[in-house]
């Protein structure tokens, strides 16, 4: 069930300053980055919609957005998430065991070229026909050719499972999950947090990765957890939260993210910012978490005087136009693929 944006309108005085913000039992004093968060979300979503409509450039008059690369407001709309949804989860056998295996195999490497390599060399990716020796041979040969197997988007630390190479230990980790009932326990979970705790119990999957993998698995038709269930802030989000609220928000970052999701329409209205959501789907907890990561980067240029936690002062990636058409196909259970 999709909650539409129009159903969550909160009255606000247009243009009024936010003053202090109460999150739980704390009063937080927003910095100028707090309003930048909402302005960034509005402008970044407008760029996404312009690209989707294949409008001619320029898509924005914001020089920072125009020059640098930022992810979309909605995690599911990003290129890699679109690959997970369209090319991995909903392609191939739809038995839950296979969907689980394919999804985590992709996400461990999080790189489309590695996934395509496995499809070419192995054929249909299924747990029933999985052979460690075959998969290792394919990946080891690519590694020997100098090909990068892993995405640089986030670090997936290797578990210590007796193998010499990172990808071999990751294959062993996936084997461990499959043979110890992880798919059934995730599917049988009563809520997203319970499914997350299943993944968290495996070697090398810390809180952030376990949460991200749970979100990906939840795109599948077999799971129906709400993305408003709970959230795990990552390092980038903590940086962004620090820039929006200062040290007073330390330790309650998950509550801050929920506050942003719950009050989004109030602040878009207050600042008179257009935001129609993703086909009227409001920002979910995972999206607000990701937006804090992106605003952390944006603020390095827009608010260089406001410090985060990491101390980073520049945005590494510049925008490069992708000639491939933008994909926008979402889990059918969301009801957005009209």
PDB file of C-alpha atoms in Angstrom, residues 3-5 8 37-38 40-42 45 72-75 227-228 257-258 260-265 268 275-278 280-291:
ATOM      1  CA  UNK A   3       0.731   6.346   1.209  1.00  0.00           C
ATOM      2  CA  UNK A   4       0.288   9.307  -1.101  1.00  0.00           C
ATOM      3  CA  UNK A   5       1.895  12.628  -0.405  1.00  0.00           C
ATOM      4  CA  UNK A   8       0.336  13.526   4.655  1.00  0.00           C
ATOM      5  CA  UNK A  37      18.478  19.455   2.996  1.00  0.00           C
ATOM      6  CA  UNK A  38      14.951  20.236   1.781  1.00  0.00           C
ATOM      7  CA  UNK A  40      18.522  19.862  -2.212  1.00  0.00           C
ATOM      8  CA  UNK A  41      15.800  17.185  -2.169  1.00  0.00           C
ATOM      9  CA  UNK A  42      13.444  19.352  -4.211  1.00  0.00           C
ATOM     10  CA  UNK A  45      14.144  15.262  -7.606  1.00  0.00           C
ATOM     11  CA  UNK A  72      18.700  10.247  -6.513  1.00  0.00           C
ATOM     12  CA  UNK A  73      16.411  11.199  -3.661  1.00  0.00           C
ATOM     13  CA  UNK A  74      14.842   7.756  -3.806  1.00  0.00           C
ATOM     14  CA  UNK A  75      17.219   4.848  -3.313  1.00  0.00           C
ATOM     15  CA  UNK A 227      10.360   0.956   4.544  1.00  0.00           C
ATOM     16  CA  UNK A 228       9.084   3.034   7.463  1.00  0.00           C
ATOM     17  CA  UNK A 257      15.865  10.435  10.212  1.00  0.00           C
ATOM     18  CA  UNK A 258      12.366   9.432  11.281  1.00  0.00           C
ATOM     19  CA  UNK A 260      12.598  14.078   8.614  1.00  0.00           C
ATOM     20  CA  UNK A 261      10.390  11.428   7.039  1.00  0.00           C
ATOM     21  CA  UNK A 262       7.421  12.270   9.263  1.00  0.00           C
ATOM     22  CA  UNK A 263       7.591  16.054   8.750  1.00  0.00           C
ATOM     23  CA  UNK A 264       8.712  16.247   5.120  1.00  0.00           C
ATOM     24  CA  UNK A 265       5.569  17.923   3.817  1.00  0.00           C
ATOM     25  CA  UNK A 268       8.553  21.519   1.800  1.00  0.00           C
ATOM     26  CA  UNK A 275       8.064  18.045  -4.267  1.00  0.00           C
ATOM     27  CA  UNK A 276       5.636  15.504  -5.683  1.00  0.00           C
ATOM     28  CA  UNK A 277       7.580  12.471  -4.537  1.00  0.00           C
ATOM     29  CA  UNK A 278       8.209   9.360  -6.587  1.00  0.00           C
ATOM     30  CA  UNK A 280       3.414  10.578  -5.168  1.00  0.00           C
ATOM     31  CA  UNK A 281       5.243   8.096  -2.945  1.00  0.00           C
ATOM     32  CA  UNK A 282       6.736  10.120  -0.067  1.00  0.00           C
ATOM     33  CA  UNK A 283      10.309   9.821   1.088  1.00  0.00           C
ATOM     34  CA  UNK A 284      10.808   6.708   3.206  1.00  0.00           C
ATOM     35  CA  UNK A 285      13.307   6.252   6.024  1.00  0.00           C
ATOM     36  CA  UNK A 286      15.927   4.758   3.701  1.00  0.00           C
ATOM     37  CA  UNK A 287      15.545   7.727   1.348  1.00  0.00           C
ATOM     38  CA  UNK A 288      15.913  10.304   4.126  1.00  0.00           C
ATOM     39  CA  UNK A 289      18.988   8.404   5.338  1.00  0.00           C
ATOM     40  CA  UNK A 290      20.508   8.580   1.853  1.00  0.00           C
ATOM     41  CA  UNK A 291      19.632  12.265   1.509  1.00  0.00           C
TER      42      UNK A 291
END
